C-alpha cells in the first residue's frame, strides 16, 4: 500500500509499504478515509522530538472504515464507519478506568525514552515517533488500531468525513482545554493559537459557558475565520501588545482562563523571540514557550492556564514567579480522546459543533509532502490539509 | 606566547576538573548499582497492577487465558500442585531461552529459580495497594556474579535487573489488558537493513526503564 513516510529532518515522501494485519485479539484494521495533518506533526518532521526513524509512517488524526477485526473485538464490525482517537489506550489500567486515557500504562511498548525524559511514560500515540511507541500512522491506505473497542467509535450518519476526522484529535484536544478551565458560566477566556485546536478550544469554551472568547494569533485570515465562524473577538499579536490588549478588553482584570493551543514552535515578535529561536535551533532548549509565558502573564489573579499545545522537554525563562504569586491553576496534558469522542460525536450530529471548515485543503495522499509544506507555511489560507488515501 | 607557569596552572586546573567530574559520575553510577550481599547482587523492583490480589493470582491459574497471553514468548508447564516450569523466549528472536522453576510459597508469594545458566533466583509477593489502586507486585531478584563478569555481561547487553523490570511490565500488561503490545512489525518504508537497526533501537527503548 502507499504511505507517507518520514525520510529525515524536513523530508517526507510517499512510499510502498506492507499492509498491516490484525496481530492481537483486540486489533482492528481501518481503511483510511481521511487523515489530517496536525501542528504537532511539524515538531516530529522538523526534528524537535528526536525519536523518528527513516521510513516511519506519519499521521494520527483520521477516520475510515473497519475492514478486519481481531477475535476479541466486540463493539465493532467490518464495514463500520469509525473515527479513531489518536492516543492508544488499553482500557484495562487504572488510568483508563478513571478516563485518563492519554496516561495509559500499557499502550507504549517502548517507554524507556519518555521515562528518562519525563519520569514516567504516558500512552502511546499512533504515527507519533518511537517515543510514543513506534506505531505506524494513518497517512496510509490502511492502519492497524490496537484495542479497537476502546479507541474507535462509530460515526453517526450524516456527519461528513472531512468534518468527523477532527473528532480524532483537534476537537477532543480543544474540548479538554476548555474542560480544564472549569467554567461555571460568564467567564472571559483567551485562546492562544487560531489553528484547528485553538478554534475548537474556543468553540468548546463557548459551549461550556464562557461569555466572551478572545482568540490570539498573527495570521489575519485565521483570525478572520475564527471571528466569522465562531463569533469570537480577536487580537493580532503582530500588530498589538497582547498583554495590554487583554488588560484593556477585560477592564484590568485579565482573562479568567487562558488556553494555550500553540506548542513548542510558537512565534512572536521582538528580541526575546529571536533569542529563543536561536537557542532552539542549536538545541540549547527544546521548546519555545512564548505563548505559555504570555498566557501566564495575562491570566487574572487566581485564574486557570490550560496548556494543550505540545511541549517536549525543557524551556527557558518560565515565569514561575508570576504563576506562584498570582495563585494560578496550571492544567495541561495530551487529550483523553476516548473520554470525549462519544459526547463530541453526539454534539456534531446535533449541529452544535461543525469543524468541517478546518479542512481547507483536501488532497490525495500522493501530495502529502506538499500538503505539509502548505500547512507549515500557512500558504493559501491553509488551516488544515486533509489527505485522502483512496 | 603562554608562559610555562600558565601552562602548569592550566594543566593543574584541567586535571582537578576532570577528576572532579569523574568522581561525580562514579558517585552517580554507584547510586544505580545493585546491592551486593554475600556474593549475590540483589535488586528490588515493584509494579502496581490495577486488580485485586485474587484477580492477579487468578490470572496465573487460568491456564487457557495464560497460554493465550504467553503465546509466542513463553511456555508454562505445571510440575505438581505448587511447581511450574517456565521457558521464556527472547522476543527479538535470536533463540535466547530462559528456563526457571517457579514455586508457590503461600498466598500471594512465589519464588523462582533459574534452572539452566547462571545462578539466579527471586521472590515475588503481592500486597494490596492503597486507595483502590489494585495490587503492589514486589520482586526481589538475586544473582551471583563477580564484578568483572557482571561488567562483561552489561557490556554484552545482559542485565538481570533490566530483565526483571521488563518482566514486571509485561506481567502488568497481561493482567490488565490481556496482551503485551508490540509495534515491531508495523508497516514502514524501511528496507531490511534499516528495519534491523530500528529493531535494535526498539529493544533499547523497550528494555529497562522503570518497572
PDB file of C-alpha atoms in Angstrom, chain A residues 92-388:
ATOM      1  CA  UNK A  92      -7.744  -2.003  31.438  1.00  0.00           C
ATOM      2  CA  UNK A  93      -5.325   0.003  33.585  1.00  0.00           C
ATOM      3  CA  UNK A  94      -6.113   2.441  36.414  1.00  0.00           C
ATOM      4  CA  UNK A  95      -5.667   5.460  34.146  1.00  0.00           C
ATOM      5  CA  UNK A  96      -8.080   4.090  31.552  1.00  0.00           C
ATOM      6  CA  UNK A  97     -10.531   3.078  34.281  1.00  0.00           C
ATOM      7  CA  UNK A  98     -10.500   6.662  35.545  1.00  0.00           C
ATOM      8  CA  UNK A  99     -10.854   8.028  31.975  1.00  0.00           C
ATOM      9  CA  UNK A 100      -7.345   9.478  31.835  1.00  0.00           C
ATOM     10  CA  UNK A 101      -6.703   7.636  28.605  1.00  0.00           C
ATOM     11  CA  UNK A 102      -3.653   9.590  27.422  1.00  0.00           C
ATOM     12  CA  UNK A 103      -1.844   8.383  30.552  1.00  0.00           C
ATOM     13  CA  UNK A 104      -2.486   4.688  29.813  1.00  0.00           C
ATOM     14  CA  UNK A 105       0.108   2.451  31.472  1.00  0.00           C
ATOM     15  CA  UNK A 106       0.217  -0.290  28.844  1.00  0.00           C
ATOM     16  CA  UNK A 107      -0.015   1.255  25.383  1.00  0.00           C
ATOM     17  CA  UNK A 108       3.547   2.460  24.924  1.00  0.00           C
ATOM     18  CA  UNK A 109       5.640  -0.625  24.201  1.00  0.00           C
ATOM     19  CA  UNK A 110       8.818   1.484  24.098  1.00  0.00           C
ATOM     20  CA  UNK A 111       8.544   3.506  27.308  1.00  0.00           C
ATOM     21  CA  UNK A 112      12.229   3.989  28.125  1.00  0.00           C
ATOM     22  CA  UNK A 113      12.707   7.210  26.138  1.00  0.00           C
ATOM     23  CA  UNK A 114       9.870   9.058  27.831  1.00  0.00           C
ATOM     24  CA  UNK A 115      10.631   7.554  31.238  1.00  0.00           C
ATOM     25  CA  UNK A 116      14.113   9.015  31.045  1.00  0.00           C
ATOM     26  CA  UNK A 117      12.830  12.335  29.673  1.00  0.00           C
ATOM     27  CA  UNK A 118       9.701  12.767  31.810  1.00  0.00           C
ATOM     28  CA  UNK A 119       9.966  10.340  34.731  1.00  0.00           C
ATOM     29  CA  UNK A 120       7.066   8.164  33.526  1.00  0.00           C
ATOM     30  CA  UNK A 121       5.733   7.091  30.173  1.00  0.00           C
ATOM     31  CA  UNK A 122       2.301   8.326  29.055  1.00  0.00           C
ATOM     32  CA  UNK A 123       0.172   6.481  26.473  1.00  0.00           C
ATOM     33  CA  UNK A 124       1.376   5.567  23.005  1.00  0.00           C
ATOM     34  CA  UNK A 125       0.164   7.659  20.075  1.00  0.00           C
ATOM     35  CA  UNK A 126      -0.421   6.353  16.547  1.00  0.00           C
ATOM     36  CA  UNK A 127       2.110   7.599  13.987  1.00  0.00           C
ATOM     37  CA  UNK A 128       3.931   9.721  16.519  1.00  0.00           C
ATOM     38  CA  UNK A 129       7.571   8.552  16.677  1.00  0.00           C
ATOM     39  CA  UNK A 130       9.361   5.920  18.708  1.00  0.00           C
ATOM     40  CA  UNK A 131       8.978   7.991  21.869  1.00  0.00           C
ATOM     41  CA  UNK A 132       5.217   7.373  21.604  1.00  0.00           C
ATOM     42  CA  UNK A 133       5.509   3.647  20.936  1.00  0.00           C
ATOM     43  CA  UNK A 134       6.698   3.419  17.318  1.00  0.00           C
ATOM     44  CA  UNK A 135       3.186   2.851  15.939  1.00  0.00           C
ATOM     45  CA  UNK A 136       2.670   3.120  12.214  1.00  0.00           C
ATOM     46  CA  UNK A 137       0.468   6.118  11.391  1.00  0.00           C
ATOM     47  CA  UNK A 138      -2.629   6.899   9.383  1.00  0.00           C
ATOM     48  CA  UNK A 139      -1.215   8.704   6.342  1.00  0.00           C
ATOM     49  CA  UNK A 140      -1.602   5.389   4.553  1.00  0.00           C
ATOM     50  CA  UNK A 141      -4.272   3.308   2.865  1.00  0.00           C
ATOM     51  CA  UNK A 142      -4.695   1.084   5.930  1.00  0.00           C
ATOM     52  CA  UNK A 143      -3.765   1.351   9.581  1.00  0.00           C
ATOM     53  CA  UNK A 144      -3.775  -1.137  12.461  1.00  0.00           C
ATOM     54  CA  UNK A 145      -5.629   0.169  15.508  1.00  0.00           C
ATOM     55  CA  UNK A 146      -4.765  -1.723  18.709  1.00  0.00           C
ATOM     56  CA  UNK A 147      -7.547  -2.015  21.334  1.00  0.00           C
ATOM     57  CA  UNK A 148     -10.117  -1.172  18.671  1.00  0.00           C
ATOM     58  CA  UNK A 149     -13.067  -1.471  21.047  1.00  0.00           C
ATOM     59  CA  UNK A 150     -11.528   1.224  23.238  1.00  0.00           C
ATOM     60  CA  UNK A 151     -10.226   3.647  20.617  1.00  0.00           C
ATOM     61  CA  UNK A 152     -12.502   3.508  17.542  1.00  0.00           C
ATOM     62  CA  UNK A 153     -16.018   4.995  17.548  1.00  0.00           C
ATOM     63  CA  UNK A 154     -18.849   4.592  15.078  1.00  0.00           C
ATOM     64  CA  UNK A 155     -19.653   7.809  13.241  1.00  0.00           C
ATOM     65  CA  UNK A 156     -23.287   8.961  13.238  1.00  0.00           C
ATOM     66  CA  UNK A 157     -24.945   9.104   9.812  1.00  0.00           C
ATOM     67  CA  UNK A 158     -24.979  12.493   8.169  1.00  0.00           C
ATOM     68  CA  UNK A 159     -21.678  13.761   9.583  1.00  0.00           C
ATOM     69  CA  UNK A 160     -19.295  14.164   6.628  1.00  0.00           C
ATOM     70  CA  UNK A 161     -15.830  12.521   6.552  1.00  0.00           C
ATOM     71  CA  UNK A 162     -13.912  15.797   6.253  1.00  0.00           C
ATOM     72  CA  UNK A 163     -15.658  17.052   9.357  1.00  0.00           C
ATOM     73  CA  UNK A 164     -15.660  13.984  11.613  1.00  0.00           C
ATOM     74  CA  UNK A 165     -11.935  13.445  11.086  1.00  0.00           C
ATOM     75  CA  UNK A 166     -11.333  16.245  13.616  1.00  0.00           C
ATOM     76  CA  UNK A 167     -13.165  14.280  16.311  1.00  0.00           C
ATOM     77  CA  UNK A 168      -9.997  12.192  16.345  1.00  0.00           C
ATOM     78  CA  UNK A 169      -7.711  14.820  17.884  1.00  0.00           C
ATOM     79  CA  UNK A 170      -8.364  18.559  17.294  1.00  0.00           C
ATOM     80  CA  UNK A 171     -11.857  18.516  18.829  1.00  0.00           C
ATOM     81  CA  UNK A 172     -11.132  16.420  21.929  1.00  0.00           C
ATOM     82  CA  UNK A 173      -7.951  18.426  22.481  1.00  0.00           C
ATOM     83  CA  UNK A 174      -9.858  21.703  22.236  1.00  0.00           C
ATOM     84  CA  UNK A 175     -12.642  20.360  24.446  1.00  0.00           C
ATOM     85  CA  UNK A 176     -10.206  19.164  27.092  1.00  0.00           C
ATOM     86  CA  UNK A 177      -8.502  22.580  27.063  1.00  0.00           C
ATOM     87  CA  UNK A 178     -11.843  24.235  27.842  1.00  0.00           C
ATOM     88  CA  UNK A 179     -12.783  21.477  30.289  1.00  0.00           C
ATOM     89  CA  UNK A 180      -9.568  22.208  32.253  1.00  0.00           C
ATOM     90  CA  UNK A 181     -10.812  25.789  32.776  1.00  0.00           C
ATOM     91  CA  UNK A 182     -13.689  24.533  34.983  1.00  0.00           C
ATOM     92  CA  UNK A 183     -16.032  27.191  33.569  1.00  0.00           C
ATOM     93  CA  UNK A 184     -19.161  27.949  35.543  1.00  0.00           C
ATOM     94  CA  UNK A 185     -20.673  30.421  33.076  1.00  0.00           C
ATOM     95  CA  UNK A 186     -19.966  34.050  32.233  1.00  0.00           C
ATOM     96  CA  UNK A 187     -16.143  33.855  32.075  1.00  0.00           C
ATOM     97  CA  UNK A 188     -13.746  35.585  29.701  1.00  0.00           C
ATOM     98  CA  UNK A 189     -11.489  33.007  28.045  1.00  0.00           C
ATOM     99  CA  UNK A 190      -8.421  33.847  25.941  1.00  0.00           C
ATOM    100  CA  UNK A 191      -7.100  31.288  23.462  1.00  0.00           C
ATOM    101  CA  UNK A 192      -3.574  31.443  22.038  1.00  0.00           C
ATOM    102  CA  UNK A 193      -3.490  29.963  18.525  1.00  0.00           C
ATOM    103  CA  UNK A 194      -6.175  30.130  15.851  1.00  0.00           C
ATOM    104  CA  UNK A 195      -5.278  26.787  14.289  1.00  0.00           C
ATOM    105  CA  UNK A 196      -7.570  23.768  14.354  1.00  0.00           C
ATOM    106  CA  UNK A 197      -7.107  23.044  18.074  1.00  0.00           C
ATOM    107  CA  UNK A 198      -7.348  26.708  19.106  1.00  0.00           C
ATOM    108  CA  UNK A 199     -10.587  27.177  17.178  1.00  0.00           C
ATOM    109  CA  UNK A 200     -12.066  24.023  18.656  1.00  0.00           C
ATOM    110  CA  UNK A 201     -10.981  25.166  22.141  1.00  0.00           C
ATOM    111  CA  UNK A 202     -12.725  28.492  21.521  1.00  0.00           C
ATOM    112  CA  UNK A 203     -15.932  26.750  20.405  1.00  0.00           C
ATOM    113  CA  UNK A 204     -15.762  24.369  23.380  1.00  0.00           C
ATOM    114  CA  UNK A 205     -15.312  27.276  25.807  1.00  0.00           C
ATOM    115  CA  UNK A 206     -18.448  28.872  24.324  1.00  0.00           C
ATOM    116  CA  UNK A 207     -20.412  25.644  24.727  1.00  0.00           C
ATOM    117  CA  UNK A 208     -19.183  25.264  28.305  1.00  0.00           C
ATOM    118  CA  UNK A 209     -20.468  28.706  29.240  1.00  0.00           C
ATOM    119  CA  UNK A 210     -17.802  31.328  28.508  1.00  0.00           C
ATOM    120  CA  UNK A 211     -19.393  34.716  27.905  1.00  0.00           C
ATOM    121  CA  UNK A 212     -16.525  36.092  25.846  1.00  0.00           C
ATOM    122  CA  UNK A 213     -13.790  34.251  23.956  1.00  0.00           C
ATOM    123  CA  UNK A 214     -10.727  36.108  22.663  1.00  0.00           C
ATOM    124  CA  UNK A 215      -8.507  34.362  20.102  1.00  0.00           C
ATOM    125  CA  UNK A 216      -4.876  35.428  19.634  1.00  0.00           C
ATOM    126  CA  UNK A 217      -2.773  34.745  16.539  1.00  0.00           C
ATOM    127  CA  UNK A 218      -0.673  36.589  13.967  1.00  0.00           C
ATOM    128  CA  UNK A 219      -2.392  35.400  10.776  1.00  0.00           C
ATOM    129  CA  UNK A 220      -5.215  37.762   9.758  1.00  0.00           C
ATOM    130  CA  UNK A 221      -7.009  35.103   7.688  1.00  0.00           C
ATOM    131  CA  UNK A 222      -7.116  32.628  10.594  1.00  0.00           C
ATOM    132  CA  UNK A 223      -8.355  35.328  12.970  1.00  0.00           C
ATOM    133  CA  UNK A 224     -10.975  36.360  10.407  1.00  0.00           C
ATOM    134  CA  UNK A 225     -12.145  32.730  10.075  1.00  0.00           C
ATOM    135  CA  UNK A 226     -12.417  32.384  13.866  1.00  0.00           C
ATOM    136  CA  UNK A 227     -14.352  35.641  14.154  1.00  0.00           C
ATOM    137  CA  UNK A 228     -16.612  34.724  11.256  1.00  0.00           C
ATOM    138  CA  UNK A 229     -17.285  31.062  12.139  1.00  0.00           C
ATOM    139  CA  UNK A 230     -17.343  31.266  15.929  1.00  0.00           C
ATOM    140  CA  UNK A 231     -18.180  34.879  16.699  1.00  0.00           C
ATOM    141  CA  UNK A 232     -15.099  35.348  18.874  1.00  0.00           C
ATOM    142  CA  UNK A 233     -13.094  38.529  19.465  1.00  0.00           C
ATOM    143  CA  UNK A 234      -9.547  38.525  18.104  1.00  0.00           C
ATOM    144  CA  UNK A 235      -6.132  40.013  18.876  1.00  0.00           C
ATOM    145  CA  UNK A 236      -3.305  40.041  16.341  1.00  0.00           C
ATOM    146  CA  UNK A 237      -0.087  39.872  18.353  1.00  0.00           C
ATOM    147  CA  UNK A 238       1.997  41.014  15.384  1.00  0.00           C
ATOM    148  CA  UNK A 239       0.191  44.346  15.474  1.00  0.00           C
ATOM    149  CA  UNK A 240      -0.857  44.726  19.117  1.00  0.00           C
ATOM    150  CA  UNK A 241       0.747  44.223  22.517  1.00  0.00           C
ATOM    151  CA  UNK A 242      -1.230  41.176  23.686  1.00  0.00           C
ATOM    152  CA  UNK A 243      -0.934  41.809  27.415  1.00  0.00           C
ATOM    153  CA  UNK A 244      -2.035  45.439  27.038  1.00  0.00           C
ATOM    154  CA  UNK A 245      -4.907  44.466  24.764  1.00  0.00           C
ATOM    155  CA  UNK A 246      -6.207  41.734  27.114  1.00  0.00           C
ATOM    156  CA  UNK A 247      -5.947  44.010  30.150  1.00  0.00           C
ATOM    157  CA  UNK A 248      -7.900  46.659  28.337  1.00  0.00           C
ATOM    158  CA  UNK A 249     -10.527  44.246  26.964  1.00  0.00           C
ATOM    159  CA  UNK A 250     -11.188  42.944  30.478  1.00  0.00           C
ATOM    160  CA  UNK A 251     -11.086  46.349  32.225  1.00  0.00           C
ATOM    161  CA  UNK A 252      -7.859  45.490  34.008  1.00  0.00           C
ATOM    162  CA  UNK A 253      -8.803  42.030  35.338  1.00  0.00           C
ATOM    163  CA  UNK A 254      -7.219  39.796  32.733  1.00  0.00           C
ATOM    164  CA  UNK A 255      -8.975  36.736  31.268  1.00  0.00           C
ATOM    165  CA  UNK A 256     -10.403  34.250  33.785  1.00  0.00           C
ATOM    166  CA  UNK A 257      -8.864  31.398  31.850  1.00  0.00           C
ATOM    167  CA  UNK A 258      -6.069  31.293  29.279  1.00  0.00           C
ATOM    168  CA  UNK A 259      -5.810  28.383  26.858  1.00  0.00           C
ATOM    169  CA  UNK A 260      -2.516  27.739  25.099  1.00  0.00           C
ATOM    170  CA  UNK A 261      -3.055  25.840  21.840  1.00  0.00           C
ATOM    171  CA  UNK A 262       0.225  26.599  20.112  1.00  0.00           C
ATOM    172  CA  UNK A 263       3.060  24.396  21.349  1.00  0.00           C
ATOM    173  CA  UNK A 264       6.821  24.245  21.248  1.00  0.00           C
ATOM    174  CA  UNK A 265       7.354  26.136  17.993  1.00  0.00           C
ATOM    175  CA  UNK A 266       5.318  29.200  18.901  1.00  0.00           C
ATOM    176  CA  UNK A 267       6.074  32.508  17.211  1.00  0.00           C
ATOM    177  CA  UNK A 268       6.321  36.058  18.486  1.00  0.00           C
ATOM    178  CA  UNK A 269       7.937  39.334  17.591  1.00  0.00           C
ATOM    179  CA  UNK A 270      10.904  41.081  19.238  1.00  0.00           C
ATOM    180  CA  UNK A 271      14.385  40.281  20.522  1.00  0.00           C
ATOM    181  CA  UNK A 272      13.384  37.710  23.176  1.00  0.00           C
ATOM    182  CA  UNK A 273      11.738  35.623  20.465  1.00  0.00           C
ATOM    183  CA  UNK A 274      14.863  35.898  18.270  1.00  0.00           C
ATOM    184  CA  UNK A 275      16.958  34.729  21.251  1.00  0.00           C
ATOM    185  CA  UNK A 276      14.601  31.793  21.903  1.00  0.00           C
ATOM    186  CA  UNK A 277      14.611  30.771  18.264  1.00  0.00           C
ATOM    187  CA  UNK A 278      18.423  30.894  18.097  1.00  0.00           C
ATOM    188  CA  UNK A 279      18.710  28.738  21.230  1.00  0.00           C
ATOM    189  CA  UNK A 280      16.196  26.224  19.923  1.00  0.00           C
ATOM    190  CA  UNK A 281      17.849  25.993  16.510  1.00  0.00           C
ATOM    191  CA  UNK A 282      21.146  24.883  18.105  1.00  0.00           C
ATOM    192  CA  UNK A 283      19.185  22.656  20.553  1.00  0.00           C
ATOM    193  CA  UNK A 284      20.169  24.620  23.660  1.00  0.00           C
ATOM    194  CA  UNK A 285      16.488  24.435  24.551  1.00  0.00           C
ATOM    195  CA  UNK A 286      13.956  22.027  23.113  1.00  0.00           C
ATOM    196  CA  UNK A 287      10.832  24.200  23.209  1.00  0.00           C
ATOM    197  CA  UNK A 288       9.942  27.866  22.579  1.00  0.00           C
ATOM    198  CA  UNK A 289       7.361  28.680  25.256  1.00  0.00           C
ATOM    199  CA  UNK A 290       6.455  32.180  24.047  1.00  0.00           C
ATOM    200  CA  UNK A 291       2.706  31.779  24.252  1.00  0.00           C
ATOM    201  CA  UNK A 292       2.791  29.969  27.610  1.00  0.00           C
ATOM    202  CA  UNK A 293       4.708  32.914  29.065  1.00  0.00           C
ATOM    203  CA  UNK A 294       2.113  35.317  27.692  1.00  0.00           C
ATOM    204  CA  UNK A 295      -0.774  33.218  28.983  1.00  0.00           C
ATOM    205  CA  UNK A 296       0.669  33.184  32.498  1.00  0.00           C
ATOM    206  CA  UNK A 297       1.356  36.914  32.470  1.00  0.00           C
ATOM    207  CA  UNK A 298      -2.075  37.754  31.028  1.00  0.00           C
ATOM    208  CA  UNK A 299      -4.198  35.491  33.237  1.00  0.00           C
ATOM    209  CA  UNK A 300      -6.160  37.131  36.040  1.00  0.00           C
ATOM    210  CA  UNK A 301      -5.111  36.507  39.645  1.00  0.00           C
ATOM    211  CA  UNK A 302      -6.326  33.075  40.708  1.00  0.00           C
ATOM    212  CA  UNK A 303      -7.266  32.149  37.129  1.00  0.00           C
ATOM    213  CA  UNK A 304      -6.521  29.000  35.120  1.00  0.00           C
ATOM    214  CA  UNK A 305      -3.879  28.466  32.472  1.00  0.00           C
ATOM    215  CA  UNK A 306      -4.693  25.428  30.340  1.00  0.00           C
ATOM    216  CA  UNK A 307      -1.909  24.115  28.100  1.00  0.00           C
ATOM    217  CA  UNK A 308      -2.722  21.722  25.243  1.00  0.00           C
ATOM    218  CA  UNK A 309      -0.033  22.845  22.792  1.00  0.00           C
ATOM    219  CA  UNK A 310       2.603  20.095  22.660  1.00  0.00           C
ATOM    220  CA  UNK A 311       5.843  20.568  24.590  1.00  0.00           C
ATOM    221  CA  UNK A 312       8.644  18.023  24.642  1.00  0.00           C
ATOM    222  CA  UNK A 313      11.371  18.980  27.040  1.00  0.00           C
ATOM    223  CA  UNK A 314      12.940  21.974  28.685  1.00  0.00           C
ATOM    224  CA  UNK A 315      12.057  25.662  28.449  1.00  0.00           C
ATOM    225  CA  UNK A 316      13.775  28.886  29.381  1.00  0.00           C
ATOM    226  CA  UNK A 317      12.520  31.925  31.244  1.00  0.00           C
ATOM    227  CA  UNK A 318       9.390  30.238  32.547  1.00  0.00           C
ATOM    228  CA  UNK A 319       7.537  32.838  34.670  1.00  0.00           C
ATOM    229  CA  UNK A 320       7.065  30.579  37.680  1.00  0.00           C
ATOM    230  CA  UNK A 321       7.084  33.592  39.987  1.00  0.00           C
ATOM    231  CA  UNK A 322       4.061  35.063  38.222  1.00  0.00           C
ATOM    232  CA  UNK A 323       2.221  31.729  38.318  1.00  0.00           C
ATOM    233  CA  UNK A 324       3.008  31.225  42.011  1.00  0.00           C
ATOM    234  CA  UNK A 325       2.317  34.734  43.275  1.00  0.00           C
ATOM    235  CA  UNK A 326      -0.892  35.109  41.241  1.00  0.00           C
ATOM    236  CA  UNK A 327      -2.059  31.722  42.600  1.00  0.00           C
ATOM    237  CA  UNK A 328      -2.774  30.390  39.117  1.00  0.00           C
ATOM    238  CA  UNK A 329      -4.120  26.938  38.391  1.00  0.00           C
ATOM    239  CA  UNK A 330      -1.992  25.268  35.706  1.00  0.00           C
ATOM    240  CA  UNK A 331      -3.629  22.363  33.861  1.00  0.00           C
ATOM    241  CA  UNK A 332      -2.063  20.598  30.899  1.00  0.00           C
ATOM    242  CA  UNK A 333      -1.834  17.327  29.050  1.00  0.00           C
ATOM    243  CA  UNK A 334      -2.400  15.273  25.931  1.00  0.00           C
ATOM    244  CA  UNK A 335      -6.097  14.812  25.378  1.00  0.00           C
ATOM    245  CA  UNK A 336      -8.071  11.865  26.720  1.00  0.00           C
ATOM    246  CA  UNK A 337      -9.629  11.130  23.322  1.00  0.00           C
ATOM    247  CA  UNK A 338     -11.737   8.173  24.391  1.00  0.00           C
ATOM    248  CA  UNK A 339     -13.406  10.159  27.194  1.00  0.00           C
ATOM    249  CA  UNK A 340     -14.617  12.949  24.920  1.00  0.00           C
ATOM    250  CA  UNK A 341     -15.198  11.447  21.458  1.00  0.00           C
ATOM    251  CA  UNK A 342     -18.661   9.870  22.040  1.00  0.00           C
ATOM    252  CA  UNK A 343     -20.004  13.135  23.514  1.00  0.00           C
ATOM    253  CA  UNK A 344     -18.423  15.174  20.716  1.00  0.00           C
ATOM    254  CA  UNK A 345     -19.952  12.922  18.047  1.00  0.00           C
ATOM    255  CA  UNK A 346     -23.376  13.496  19.632  1.00  0.00           C
ATOM    256  CA  UNK A 347     -22.795  17.248  19.597  1.00  0.00           C
ATOM    257  CA  UNK A 348     -21.668  17.082  15.959  1.00  0.00           C
ATOM    258  CA  UNK A 349     -24.775  15.126  14.991  1.00  0.00           C
ATOM    259  CA  UNK A 350     -26.865  17.738  16.816  1.00  0.00           C
ATOM    260  CA  UNK A 351     -25.114  20.518  14.878  1.00  0.00           C
ATOM    261  CA  UNK A 352     -23.541  22.160  17.922  1.00  0.00           C
ATOM    262  CA  UNK A 353     -20.013  21.866  16.558  1.00  0.00           C
ATOM    263  CA  UNK A 354     -19.060  21.654  12.905  1.00  0.00           C
ATOM    264  CA  UNK A 355     -15.313  21.558  12.408  1.00  0.00           C
ATOM    265  CA  UNK A 356     -15.593  20.818   8.677  1.00  0.00           C
ATOM    266  CA  UNK A 357     -14.416  24.332   7.778  1.00  0.00           C
ATOM    267  CA  UNK A 358     -10.967  23.497   9.179  1.00  0.00           C
ATOM    268  CA  UNK A 359     -10.351  21.165   6.209  1.00  0.00           C
ATOM    269  CA  UNK A 360      -9.351  23.955   3.847  1.00  0.00           C
ATOM    270  CA  UNK A 361      -7.099  21.816   1.652  1.00  0.00           C
ATOM    271  CA  UNK A 362      -8.249  18.267   0.824  1.00  0.00           C
ATOM    272  CA  UNK A 363      -5.560  16.445  -1.174  1.00  0.00           C
ATOM    273  CA  UNK A 364      -4.732  12.934  -2.351  1.00  0.00           C
ATOM    274  CA  UNK A 365      -2.179  11.077  -0.190  1.00  0.00           C
ATOM    275  CA  UNK A 366       0.372  11.285  -3.020  1.00  0.00           C
ATOM    276  CA  UNK A 367       0.607  15.052  -2.434  1.00  0.00           C
ATOM    277  CA  UNK A 368       1.201  14.645   1.305  1.00  0.00           C
ATOM    278  CA  UNK A 369       4.622  16.298   1.368  1.00  0.00           C
ATOM    279  CA  UNK A 370       3.265  19.345  -0.450  1.00  0.00           C
ATOM    280  CA  UNK A 371       0.263  19.345   1.890  1.00  0.00           C
ATOM    281  CA  UNK A 372       2.518  19.599   4.934  1.00  0.00           C
ATOM    282  CA  UNK A 373       4.554  22.346   3.286  1.00  0.00           C
ATOM    283  CA  UNK A 374       1.418  24.420   2.639  1.00  0.00           C
ATOM    284  CA  UNK A 375       0.233  23.767   6.199  1.00  0.00           C
ATOM    285  CA  UNK A 376       3.545  24.720   7.783  1.00  0.00           C
ATOM    286  CA  UNK A 377       3.957  27.882   5.725  1.00  0.00           C
ATOM    287  CA  UNK A 378       0.247  28.691   6.055  1.00  0.00           C
ATOM    288  CA  UNK A 379       0.090  29.183   2.275  1.00  0.00           C
ATOM    289  CA  UNK A 380      -3.196  29.998   0.613  1.00  0.00           C
ATOM    290  CA  UNK A 381      -5.018  30.381   3.930  1.00  0.00           C
ATOM    291  CA  UNK A 382      -4.352  26.727   4.808  1.00  0.00           C
ATOM    292  CA  UNK A 383      -5.857  25.813   8.168  1.00  0.00           C
ATOM    293  CA  UNK A 384      -5.574  22.052   7.743  1.00  0.00           C
ATOM    294  CA  UNK A 385      -4.568  19.821   4.854  1.00  0.00           C
ATOM    295  CA  UNK A 386      -6.579  16.600   4.929  1.00  0.00           C
ATOM    296  CA  UNK A 387      -5.251  13.636   2.970  1.00  0.00           C
ATOM    297  CA  UNK A 388      -7.482  11.199   1.087  1.00  0.00           C
TER     298      UNK A 388
END
